[in-house]
Protein backbone atom coordinates (compact mmCIF):
# COMPACT_ATOMS: atom_id res chain seq x y z
CA UNK A 1 0.00 0.00 0.00
CA UNK A 2 1.14 3.52 -0.66
CA UNK A 3 0.75 6.56 1.59
CA UNK A 4 1.53 10.19 0.77
CA UNK A 5 3.05 12.29 3.54
CA UNK A 6 2.75 16.00 2.91
CA UNK A 7 4.53 17.10 6.08
CA UNK A 8 6.50 15.91 9.10
CA UNK A 9 3.22 15.90 10.98
CA UNK A 10 1.82 13.29 8.55
CA UNK A 11 4.97 11.22 9.12
CA UNK A 12 4.38 11.50 12.86
CA UNK A 13 0.77 10.33 12.49
CA UNK A 14 1.85 7.36 10.40
CA UNK A 15 4.60 6.39 12.85
CA UNK A 16 2.33 6.55 15.85
CA UNK A 17 -0.21 4.21 14.24
CA UNK A 18 2.56 1.79 13.31
CA UNK A 19 3.86 1.85 16.88
CA UNK A 20 0.40 1.43 18.38
CA UNK A 21 -0.49 -1.58 16.19
CA UNK A 22 2.91 -3.30 16.01
CA UNK A 23 2.90 -6.89 17.23
CA UNK A 24 5.43 -7.70 19.97
CA UNK A 25 8.75 -8.78 18.48
CA UNK A 26 7.86 -6.96 15.28
CA UNK A 27 10.61 -6.29 12.80
CA UNK A 28 10.44 -3.13 10.71
CA UNK A 29 12.78 -2.65 7.76
CA UNK A 30 13.14 1.00 6.76
CA UNK A 31 14.68 2.12 3.50
CA UNK A 32 14.92 5.30 1.45
CA UNK A 33 17.51 7.88 0.50
CA UNK A 34 19.59 9.94 2.90
CA UNK A 35 17.25 12.37 4.62
CA UNK A 36 14.11 10.55 3.48
CA UNK A 37 12.77 10.48 7.03
CA UNK A 38 13.67 7.06 8.43
CA UNK A 39 14.81 8.42 11.78
CA UNK A 40 11.88 10.86 11.96
CA UNK A 41 9.48 7.96 11.37
CA UNK A 42 11.27 5.80 13.95
CA UNK A 43 10.83 8.50 16.61
CA UNK A 44 7.10 8.54 15.89
CA UNK A 45 6.90 4.74 16.01
CA UNK A 46 8.64 4.92 19.41
CA UNK A 47 5.98 7.35 20.59
CA UNK A 48 3.25 4.99 19.41
CA UNK A 49 4.95 2.15 21.28
CA UNK A 50 5.06 4.24 24.42
CA UNK A 51 8.84 4.54 24.59
CA UNK A 52 9.55 7.35 27.05
CA UNK A 53 13.29 7.62 26.49
CA UNK A 54 14.81 10.20 24.17
CA UNK A 55 15.54 8.68 20.74
CA UNK A 56 18.89 9.51 19.18
CA UNK A 57 19.92 8.49 15.68
CA UNK A 58 22.03 5.30 15.69
CA UNK A 59 24.03 6.40 12.64
CA UNK A 60 27.37 6.17 14.47
CA UNK A 61 26.57 3.58 17.10
CA UNK A 62 24.72 1.18 14.72
CA UNK A 63 22.40 0.04 17.54
CA UNK A 64 20.56 1.94 20.25
CA UNK A 65 18.52 0.00 22.80
CA UNK A 66 15.39 1.27 24.52
CA UNK A 67 12.95 -0.36 26.92
CA UNK A 68 10.64 -1.73 24.24
CA UNK A 69 12.48 -1.01 21.01
CA UNK A 70 15.88 -1.56 19.42
CA UNK A 71 16.81 0.95 16.76
CA UNK A 72 19.54 0.05 14.27
CA UNK A 73 21.15 1.76 11.32
CA UNK A 74 23.11 -0.65 9.12
CA UNK A 75 24.17 1.95 6.54
CA UNK A 76 27.84 1.45 7.38
CA UNK A 77 27.57 -2.30 7.92
CA UNK A 78 25.62 -3.04 4.75
CA UNK A 79 24.76 -6.69 4.38
CA UNK A 80 28.03 -7.73 6.06
CA UNK A 81 28.97 -8.36 9.67
CA UNK A 82 25.49 -8.66 11.13
CA UNK A 83 26.74 -11.36 13.47
CA UNK A 84 29.20 -8.82 14.85
CA UNK A 85 26.41 -6.40 15.79
CA UNK A 86 24.43 -9.29 17.31
CA UNK A 87 21.38 -9.00 15.04
CA UNK A 88 20.09 -12.49 15.88
CA UNK A 89 20.09 -11.71 19.59
CA UNK A 90 18.21 -8.47 19.12
CA UNK A 91 15.61 -10.23 17.00
CA UNK A 92 14.99 -12.73 19.81
CA UNK A 93 14.18 -10.03 22.35
CA UNK A 94 10.56 -9.16 23.17
CA UNK A 95 10.96 -5.77 21.55
CA UNK A 96 10.16 -4.09 18.31
CA UNK A 97 13.26 -3.98 16.13
CA UNK A 98 13.60 -1.18 13.61
CA UNK A 99 16.42 -1.26 11.07
CA UNK A 100 17.26 1.82 8.99
CA UNK A 101 18.82 0.82 5.66
CA UNK A 102 17.56 -2.69 6.42
CA UNK A 103 17.09 -3.33 2.70
CA UNK A 104 20.87 -3.83 2.56
CA UNK A 105 20.46 -7.02 4.60
CA UNK A 106 20.09 -10.30 2.73
CA UNK A 107 16.51 -11.51 3.34
CA UNK A 108 17.87 -14.94 4.21
CA UNK A 109 19.33 -13.35 7.35
CA UNK A 110 15.90 -12.06 8.44
CA UNK A 111 12.82 -13.75 9.90
CA UNK A 112 9.91 -14.48 7.58
CA UNK A 113 7.49 -11.82 8.67
CA UNK A 114 8.44 -8.17 8.81
CA UNK A 115 7.05 -4.80 7.83
CA UNK A 116 8.83 -3.24 4.90
CA UNK A 117 8.66 0.54 4.58
CA UNK A 118 10.30 2.39 1.73
CA UNK A 119 10.28 6.21 1.74
CA UNK A 120 10.81 8.18 -1.47
CA UNK A 121 11.51 11.92 -1.41
CA UNK A 122 13.75 14.19 0.61
CA UNK A 123 14.21 17.82 1.55
CA UNK A 124 10.96 19.78 1.57
CA UNK A 125 9.28 17.46 -0.93
CA UNK A 126 6.32 15.33 0.06
CA UNK A 127 7.14 11.70 0.78
CA UNK A 128 5.69 8.64 -0.89
CA UNK A 129 5.77 5.64 1.42
CA UNK A 130 5.41 2.08 0.21
CA UNK A 131 4.33 -0.26 3.02
CA UNK A 132 4.05 -4.02 2.87
CA UNK A 133 3.80 -6.66 5.54
CA UNK A 134 2.52 -10.15 6.21
CA UNK A 135 -0.47 -11.52 8.19
CA UNK A 136 0.72 -9.95 11.43
CA UNK A 137 0.14 -6.48 10.05
CA UNK A 138 -3.52 -6.59 9.01
CA UNK A 139 -4.45 -4.43 12.02
CA UNK A 140 -2.12 -1.72 10.78
CA UNK A 141 -3.76 -1.78 7.38
CA UNK A 142 -7.23 -1.21 8.76
CA UNK A 143 -6.00 1.56 11.11
CA UNK A 144 -4.21 3.33 8.27
CA UNK A 145 -7.50 3.48 6.41
CA UNK A 146 -8.89 5.61 9.26
CA UNK A 147 -5.91 7.95 9.41
CA UNK A 148 -6.99 10.27 6.62
CA UNK A 149 -3.61 10.27 4.90
CA UNK A 150 -3.79 10.14 1.16
CA UNK A 151 -3.44 6.56 -0.08
CA UNK A 152 -3.32 4.96 -3.44
N1 LIG B 1 7.17 14.39 5.38
C1 LIG B 1 8.35 14.32 5.97
N2 LIG B 1 8.67 13.20 6.67
C2 LIG B 1 9.87 13.08 7.30
N3 LIG B 1 10.83 14.03 7.30
C3 LIG B 1 10.57 15.17 6.62
C4 LIG B 1 9.34 15.36 5.93
N4 LIG B 1 9.39 16.57 5.35
C5 LIG B 1 10.56 17.10 5.66
N5 LIG B 1 11.30 16.29 6.44
C6 LIG B 1 12.66 16.56 6.96
O1 LIG B 1 13.57 15.65 6.36
C7 LIG B 1 14.56 15.25 7.32
C8 LIG B 1 14.56 13.74 7.47
O2 LIG B 1 15.66 13.37 8.25
P1 LIG B 1 15.85 11.94 8.90
O3 LIG B 1 17.07 12.01 9.75
O4 LIG B 1 14.58 11.48 9.53
O5 LIG B 1 16.14 11.06 7.60
P2 LIG B 1 16.82 9.63 7.49
O6 LIG B 1 16.11 8.91 6.41
O7 LIG B 1 16.86 8.98 8.83
O8 LIG B 1 18.30 10.00 7.02
P3 LIG B 1 19.63 9.08 7.09
O9 LIG B 1 19.62 8.24 5.84
O10 LIG B 1 20.72 10.09 7.09
O11 LIG B 1 19.57 8.27 8.35
C9 LIG B 1 14.24 15.96 8.61
O12 LIG B 1 15.04 17.12 8.69
C10 LIG B 1 12.76 16.33 8.47
O13 LIG B 1 12.42 17.50 9.17
MG1 LIG C 1 18.45 8.13 9.93
Coordinates of N, CA and C and ligand atoms in Angstrom, one line a residue:
X1 N 0.8 -1.2 0.0 CA 0.0 0.0 0.0 C 0.9 1.2 0.0
X2 N 0.3 2.3 -0.5 CA 1.1 3.5 -0.7 C 0.5 4.7 0.1
X3 N 1.3 5.4 0.8 CA 0.8 6.6 1.6 C 1.5 7.8 1.2
X4 N 0.9 8.9 1.1 CA 1.5 10.2 0.8 C 1.6 11.0 2.0
X5 N 2.8 11.5 2.3 CA 3.0 12.3 3.5 C 3.4 13.7 3.1
X6 N 2.5 14.6 3.4 CA 2.8 16.0 2.9 C 3.6 16.8 3.9
X7 N 3.8 16.3 5.1 CA 4.5 17.1 6.1 C 5.1 16.1 7.1
X8 N 6.0 16.7 8.0 CA 6.5 15.9 9.1 C 5.3 15.5 10.0
X9 N 4.3 16.3 10.1 CA 3.2 15.9 11.0 C 2.5 14.7 10.4
X10 N 2.4 14.5 9.1 CA 1.8 13.3 8.5 C 2.7 12.1 8.9
X11 N 4.0 12.3 8.8 CA 5.0 11.2 9.1 C 4.8 10.8 10.6
X12 N 4.6 11.8 11.4 CA 4.4 11.5 12.9 C 3.1 10.7 13.1
X13 N 2.0 11.1 12.4 CA 0.8 10.3 12.5 C 1.0 8.9 12.1
X14 N 1.6 8.7 10.9 CA 1.9 7.4 10.4 C 2.6 6.5 11.4
X15 N 3.7 7.1 11.9 CA 4.6 6.4 12.9 C 3.9 6.0 14.1
X16 N 3.0 6.9 14.6 CA 2.3 6.6 15.9 C 1.3 5.4 15.7
X17 N 0.7 5.3 14.5 CA -0.2 4.2 14.2 C 0.6 2.9 14.1
X18 N 1.7 3.0 13.4 CA 2.6 1.8 13.3 C 3.0 1.3 14.7
X19 N 3.4 2.2 15.5 CA 3.9 1.8 16.9 C 2.7 1.3 17.7
X20 N 1.6 1.9 17.6 CA 0.4 1.4 18.4 C -0.1 0.1 17.9
X21 N 0.1 -0.3 16.7 CA -0.5 -1.6 16.2 C 0.6 -2.7 16.0
X22 N 1.8 -2.3 16.3 CA 2.9 -3.3 16.0 C 2.8 -4.5 16.9
X23 N 2.9 -5.7 16.4 CA 2.9 -6.9 17.2 C 4.2 -6.9 18.0
X24 N 4.2 -7.6 19.2 CA 5.4 -7.7 20.0 C 6.4 -8.5 19.1
X25 N 7.7 -8.2 19.3 CA 8.8 -8.8 18.5 C 8.7 -8.4 17.0
X26 N 8.0 -7.4 16.7 CA 7.9 -7.0 15.3 C 9.2 -6.5 14.7
X27 N 9.4 -6.8 13.5 CA 10.6 -6.3 12.8 C 10.2 -5.3 11.7
X28 N 10.8 -4.1 11.7 CA 10.4 -3.1 10.7 C 11.7 -2.7 9.9
X29 N 11.7 -3.0 8.6 CA 12.8 -2.7 7.8 C 12.5 -1.3 7.1
X30 N 13.3 -0.3 7.3 CA 13.1 1.0 6.8 C 14.2 1.3 5.7
X31 N 13.7 1.8 4.5 CA 14.7 2.1 3.5 C 14.3 3.4 2.9
X32 N 15.2 4.0 2.1 CA 14.9 5.3 1.4 C 16.2 6.1 1.5
X33 N 16.3 7.1 0.6 CA 17.5 7.9 0.5 C 17.9 8.6 1.8
X34 N 19.1 9.1 1.8 CA 19.6 9.9 2.9 C 18.6 11.1 3.1
X35 N 18.2 11.3 4.3 CA 17.2 12.4 4.6 C 15.8 12.1 4.2
X36 N 15.5 10.9 3.9 CA 14.1 10.6 3.5 C 13.1 10.7 4.6
X37 N 13.6 10.4 5.9 CA 12.8 10.5 7.0 C 12.7 9.2 7.8
X38 N 13.7 8.3 7.7 CA 13.7 7.1 8.4 C 13.8 7.3 9.9
X39 N 14.7 8.2 10.3 CA 14.8 8.4 11.8 C 13.6 9.2 12.3
X40 N 13.1 10.1 11.5 CA 11.9 10.9 12.0 C 10.7 9.9 12.2
X41 N 10.6 9.0 11.2 CA 9.5 8.0 11.4 C 9.7 7.1 12.6
X42 N 11.0 6.7 12.8 CA 11.3 5.8 14.0 C 10.9 6.5 15.3
X43 N 11.2 7.8 15.4 CA 10.8 8.5 16.6 C 9.3 8.5 16.8
X44 N 8.6 8.6 15.8 CA 7.1 8.5 15.9 C 6.6 7.1 16.2
X45 N 7.3 6.1 15.7 CA 6.9 4.7 16.0 C 7.2 4.5 17.5
X46 N 8.3 5.0 18.0 CA 8.6 4.9 19.4 C 7.5 5.5 20.3
X47 N 7.1 6.7 19.8 CA 6.0 7.4 20.6 C 4.7 6.5 20.6
X48 N 4.4 5.9 19.5 CA 3.2 5.0 19.4 C 3.4 3.7 20.3
X49 N 4.7 3.3 20.4 CA 5.0 2.2 21.3 C 4.9 2.5 22.8
X50 N 5.0 3.8 23.0 CA 5.1 4.2 24.4 C 6.5 4.3 25.0
X51 N 7.5 4.4 24.1 CA 8.8 4.5 24.6 C 9.0 6.0 25.2
X52 N 9.5 6.0 26.4 CA 9.5 7.4 27.0 C 10.9 8.0 26.9
X53 N 11.9 7.1 26.6 CA 13.3 7.6 26.5 C 13.5 8.5 25.3
X54 N 14.5 9.3 25.3 CA 14.8 10.2 24.2 C 15.5 9.4 23.1
X55 N 15.0 9.5 21.8 CA 15.5 8.7 20.7 C 16.6 9.5 20.0
X56 N 17.8 8.9 19.9 CA 18.9 9.5 19.2 C 19.2 8.6 18.0
X57 N 19.6 9.3 16.9 CA 19.9 8.5 15.7 C 21.1 7.5 15.9
X58 N 21.0 6.3 15.5 CA 22.0 5.3 15.7 C 23.1 5.3 14.6
X59 N 23.1 6.4 13.8 CA 24.0 6.4 12.6 C 25.5 6.0 13.0
X60 N 26.0 6.5 14.1 CA 27.4 6.2 14.5 C 27.5 5.0 15.4
X61 N 26.5 4.7 16.1 CA 26.6 3.6 17.1 C 26.0 2.3 16.5
X62 N 25.4 2.3 15.4 CA 24.7 1.2 14.7 C 23.5 0.7 15.5
X63 N 23.6 0.5 16.8 CA 22.4 0.0 17.5 C 22.2 0.9 18.8
X64 N 20.9 1.3 19.0 CA 20.6 1.9 20.3 C 19.4 1.2 20.8
X65 N 19.5 0.8 22.1 CA 18.5 0.0 22.8 C 17.6 0.8 23.7
X66 N 16.3 0.6 23.6 CA 15.4 1.3 24.5 C 14.6 0.2 25.2
X67 N 13.7 0.6 26.1 CA 12.9 -0.4 26.9 C 12.1 -1.3 26.1
X68 N 11.5 -0.8 25.0 CA 10.6 -1.7 24.2 C 11.0 -1.7 22.8
X69 N 12.1 -1.1 22.4 CA 12.5 -1.0 21.0 C 14.0 -1.0 20.9
X70 N 14.5 -1.7 19.8 CA 15.9 -1.6 19.4 C 15.9 -0.8 18.1
X71 N 16.8 0.1 18.0 CA 16.8 1.0 16.8 C 18.2 0.8 16.1
X72 N 18.2 0.3 14.9 CA 19.5 0.0 14.3 C 19.7 0.8 13.0
X73 N 20.9 1.1 12.6 CA 21.2 1.8 11.3 C 22.3 1.0 10.7
X74 N 22.1 0.2 9.7 CA 23.1 -0.7 9.1 C 23.8 0.0 7.9
X75 N 23.6 1.3 7.7 CA 24.2 2.0 6.5 C 25.6 1.6 6.4
X76 N 26.4 1.7 7.5 CA 27.8 1.4 7.4 C 28.2 0.0 7.4
X77 N 27.3 -0.9 7.8 CA 27.6 -2.3 7.9 C 27.2 -3.0 6.6
X78 N 26.1 -2.4 6.0 CA 25.6 -3.0 4.7 C 25.1 -4.4 5.1
X79 N 25.2 -5.3 4.1 CA 24.8 -6.7 4.4 C 25.8 -7.5 5.2
X80 N 27.0 -7.0 5.4 CA 28.0 -7.7 6.1 C 27.8 -7.9 7.6
X81 N 28.8 -8.2 8.2 CA 29.0 -8.4 9.7 C 27.8 -8.2 10.6
X82 N 26.7 -8.8 10.3 CA 25.5 -8.7 11.1 C 25.7 -9.5 12.4
X83 N 26.5 -10.5 12.3 CA 26.7 -11.4 13.5 C 27.5 -10.5 14.5
X84 N 28.4 -9.7 14.0 CA 29.2 -8.8 14.8 C 28.3 -7.9 15.7
X85 N 27.3 -7.3 15.0 CA 26.4 -6.4 15.8 C 25.4 -7.2 16.6
X86 N 25.3 -8.5 16.5 CA 24.4 -9.3 17.3 C 23.0 -9.3 16.9
X87 N 22.8 -9.1 15.6 CA 21.4 -9.0 15.0 C 20.5 -10.1 15.5
X88 N 20.9 -11.4 15.5 CA 20.1 -12.5 15.9 C 19.6 -12.3 17.3
X89 N 20.5 -11.9 18.2 CA 20.1 -11.7 19.6 C 19.1 -10.6 19.8
X90 N 19.2 -9.5 19.0 CA 18.2 -8.5 19.1 C 16.9 -9.0 18.6
X91 N 16.9 -9.8 17.6 CA 15.6 -10.2 17.0 C 14.9 -11.2 17.9
X92 N 15.6 -11.8 18.9 CA 15.0 -12.7 19.8 C 14.3 -12.0 21.0
X93 N 14.7 -10.8 21.2 CA 14.2 -10.0 22.4 C 12.7 -9.7 22.1
X94 N 12.0 -9.5 23.3 CA 10.6 -9.2 23.2 C 10.4 -7.7 23.0
X95 N 11.0 -7.2 21.9 CA 11.0 -5.8 21.6 C 10.7 -5.6 20.1
X96 N 10.3 -4.4 19.7 CA 10.2 -4.1 18.3 C 11.5 -3.7 17.8
X97 N 12.0 -4.3 16.7 CA 13.3 -4.0 16.1 C 13.1 -3.2 14.9
X98 N 13.7 -2.0 14.8 CA 13.6 -1.2 13.6 C 15.0 -1.0 13.0
X99 N 15.1 -1.3 11.7 CA 16.4 -1.3 11.1 C 16.4 -0.3 9.9
X100 N 17.1 0.9 10.1 CA 17.3 1.8 9.0 C 18.3 1.2 8.0
X101 N 18.0 1.4 6.7 CA 18.8 0.8 5.7 C 18.8 -0.7 5.7
X102 N 17.7 -1.2 6.3 CA 17.6 -2.7 6.4 C 17.5 -3.4 5.1
X103 N 17.2 -2.7 4.0 CA 17.1 -3.3 2.7 C 18.5 -3.8 2.2
X104 N 19.5 -3.4 2.9 CA 20.9 -3.8 2.6 C 21.1 -5.2 3.1
X105 N 20.3 -5.7 4.0 CA 20.5 -7.0 4.6 C 19.9 -8.1 3.7
X106 N 20.6 -9.2 3.5 CA 20.1 -10.3 2.7 C 18.9 -10.9 3.4
X107 N 17.8 -11.0 2.7 CA 16.5 -11.5 3.3 C 16.7 -12.9 4.0
X108 N 17.6 -13.6 3.6 CA 17.9 -14.9 4.2 C 18.4 -14.8 5.6
X109 N 18.9 -13.6 6.0 CA 19.3 -13.3 7.4 C 18.2 -12.8 8.2
X110 N 17.0 -12.7 7.7 CA 15.9 -12.1 8.4 C 14.8 -13.1 8.7
X111 N 14.0 -12.9 9.7 CA 12.8 -13.8 9.9 C 11.8 -13.6 8.8
X112 N 10.8 -14.5 8.7 CA 9.9 -14.5 7.6 C 9.0 -13.2 7.5
X113 N 8.5 -12.9 8.7 CA 7.5 -11.8 8.7 C 8.1 -10.5 9.2
X114 N 8.1 -9.5 8.3 CA 8.4 -8.2 8.8 C 7.7 -7.1 8.0
X115 N 7.7 -5.9 8.5 CA 7.1 -4.8 7.8 C 8.1 -4.1 7.0
X116 N 7.9 -3.9 5.7 CA 8.8 -3.2 4.9 C 8.3 -1.8 4.6
X117 N 9.1 -0.8 4.8 CA 8.7 0.5 4.6 C 9.7 1.2 3.8
X118 N 9.3 1.7 2.6 CA 10.3 2.4 1.7 C 9.8 3.8 1.5
X119 N 10.7 4.8 1.9 CA 10.3 6.2 1.7 C 11.0 6.8 0.5
X120 N 10.2 7.5 -0.3 CA 10.8 8.2 -1.5 C 10.6 9.7 -1.3
X121 N 11.6 10.5 -1.6 CA 11.5 11.9 -1.4 C 12.5 12.4 -0.3
X122 N 12.9 13.6 -0.4 CA 13.8 14.2 0.6 C 13.6 15.7 0.6
X123 N 14.3 16.4 1.5 CA 14.2 17.8 1.6 C 12.8 18.2 1.9
X124 N 12.3 19.3 1.3 CA 11.0 19.8 1.6 C 9.9 19.1 0.8
X125 N 10.3 18.1 -0.1 CA 9.3 17.5 -0.9 C 8.4 16.6 -0.1
X126 N 7.2 16.3 -0.6 CA 6.3 15.3 0.1 C 7.0 13.9 -0.1
X127 N 6.6 13.1 0.8 CA 7.1 11.7 0.8 C 6.1 10.7 0.3
X128 N 6.5 9.8 -0.5 CA 5.7 8.6 -0.9 C 6.2 7.4 -0.1
X129 N 5.3 6.8 0.6 CA 5.8 5.6 1.4 C 5.1 4.4 1.0
X130 N 5.9 3.4 0.6 CA 5.4 2.1 0.2 C 5.5 1.2 1.4
X131 N 4.4 0.6 1.8 CA 4.3 -0.3 3.0 C 3.8 -1.7 2.7
X132 N 4.6 -2.7 3.1 CA 4.0 -4.0 2.9 C 4.4 -4.9 4.0
X133 N 3.5 -5.8 4.4 CA 3.8 -6.7 5.5 C 2.9 -7.9 5.4
X134 N 3.3 -8.9 6.2 CA 2.5 -10.2 6.2 C 1.3 -10.1 7.1
X135 N 0.7 -11.3 7.4 CA -0.5 -11.5 8.2 C -0.5 -10.7 9.5
X136 N 0.6 -10.6 10.1 CA 0.7 -9.9 11.4 C 0.3 -8.5 11.4
X137 N 0.3 -7.9 10.2 CA 0.1 -6.5 10.1 C -1.2 -6.1 9.5
X138 N -2.2 -7.0 9.5 CA -3.5 -6.6 9.0 C -4.2 -5.5 9.8
X139 N -3.9 -5.5 11.1 CA -4.5 -4.4 12.0 C -3.9 -3.0 11.6
X140 N -2.7 -3.0 11.2 CA -2.1 -1.7 10.8 C -2.8 -1.2 9.5
X141 N -3.1 -2.2 8.6 CA -3.8 -1.8 7.4 C -5.1 -1.1 7.6
X142 N -5.9 -1.8 8.5 CA -7.2 -1.2 8.8 C -7.1 0.1 9.5
X143 N -6.2 0.3 10.4 CA -6.0 1.6 11.1 C -5.6 2.7 10.2
X144 N -4.7 2.3 9.2 CA -4.2 3.3 8.3 C -5.4 3.9 7.4
X145 N -6.3 3.0 7.2 CA -7.5 3.5 6.4 C -8.2 4.6 7.1
X146 N -8.2 4.6 8.5 CA -8.9 5.6 9.3 C -8.1 6.9 9.4
X147 N -6.8 6.9 9.1 CA -5.9 7.9 9.4 C -6.2 9.2 8.6
X148 N -6.7 9.1 7.4 CA -7.0 10.3 6.6 C -5.8 10.7 5.8
X149 N -4.7 9.9 5.8 CA -3.6 10.3 4.9 C -4.0 9.8 3.5
X150 N -3.5 10.5 2.5 CA -3.8 10.1 1.2 C -3.1 8.8 0.8
X151 N -4.0 7.9 0.3 CA -3.4 6.6 -0.1 C -3.8 6.2 -1.5
X152 N -2.9 5.5 -2.1 CA -3.3 5.0 -3.4 C -2.9 3.5 -3.6
Ligands
LIG1 N1 7.2 14.4 5.4 C1 8.4 14.3 6.0 N2 8.7 13.2 6.7 C2 9.9 13.1 7.3 N3 10.8 14.0 7.3 C3 10.6 15.2 6.6 C4 9.3 15.4 5.9 N4 9.4 16.6 5.3 C5 10.6 17.1 5.7 N5 11.3 16.3 6.4 C6 12.7 16.6 7.0 O1 13.6 15.6 6.4 C7 14.6 15.2 7.3 C8 14.6 13.7 7.5 O2 15.7 13.4 8.3 P1 15.9 11.9 8.9 O3 17.1 12.0 9.7 O4 14.6 11.5 9.5 O5 16.1 11.1 7.6 P2 16.8 9.6 7.5 O6 16.1 8.9 6.4 O7 16.9 9.0 8.8 O8 18.3 10.0 7.0 P3 19.6 9.1 7.1 O9 19.6 8.2 5.8 O10 20.7 10.1 7.1 O11 19.6 8.3 8.4 C9 14.2 16.0 8.6 O12 15.0 17.1 8.7 C10 12.8 16.3 8.5 O13 12.4 17.5 9.2
LIG2 MG1 18.5 8.1 9.9

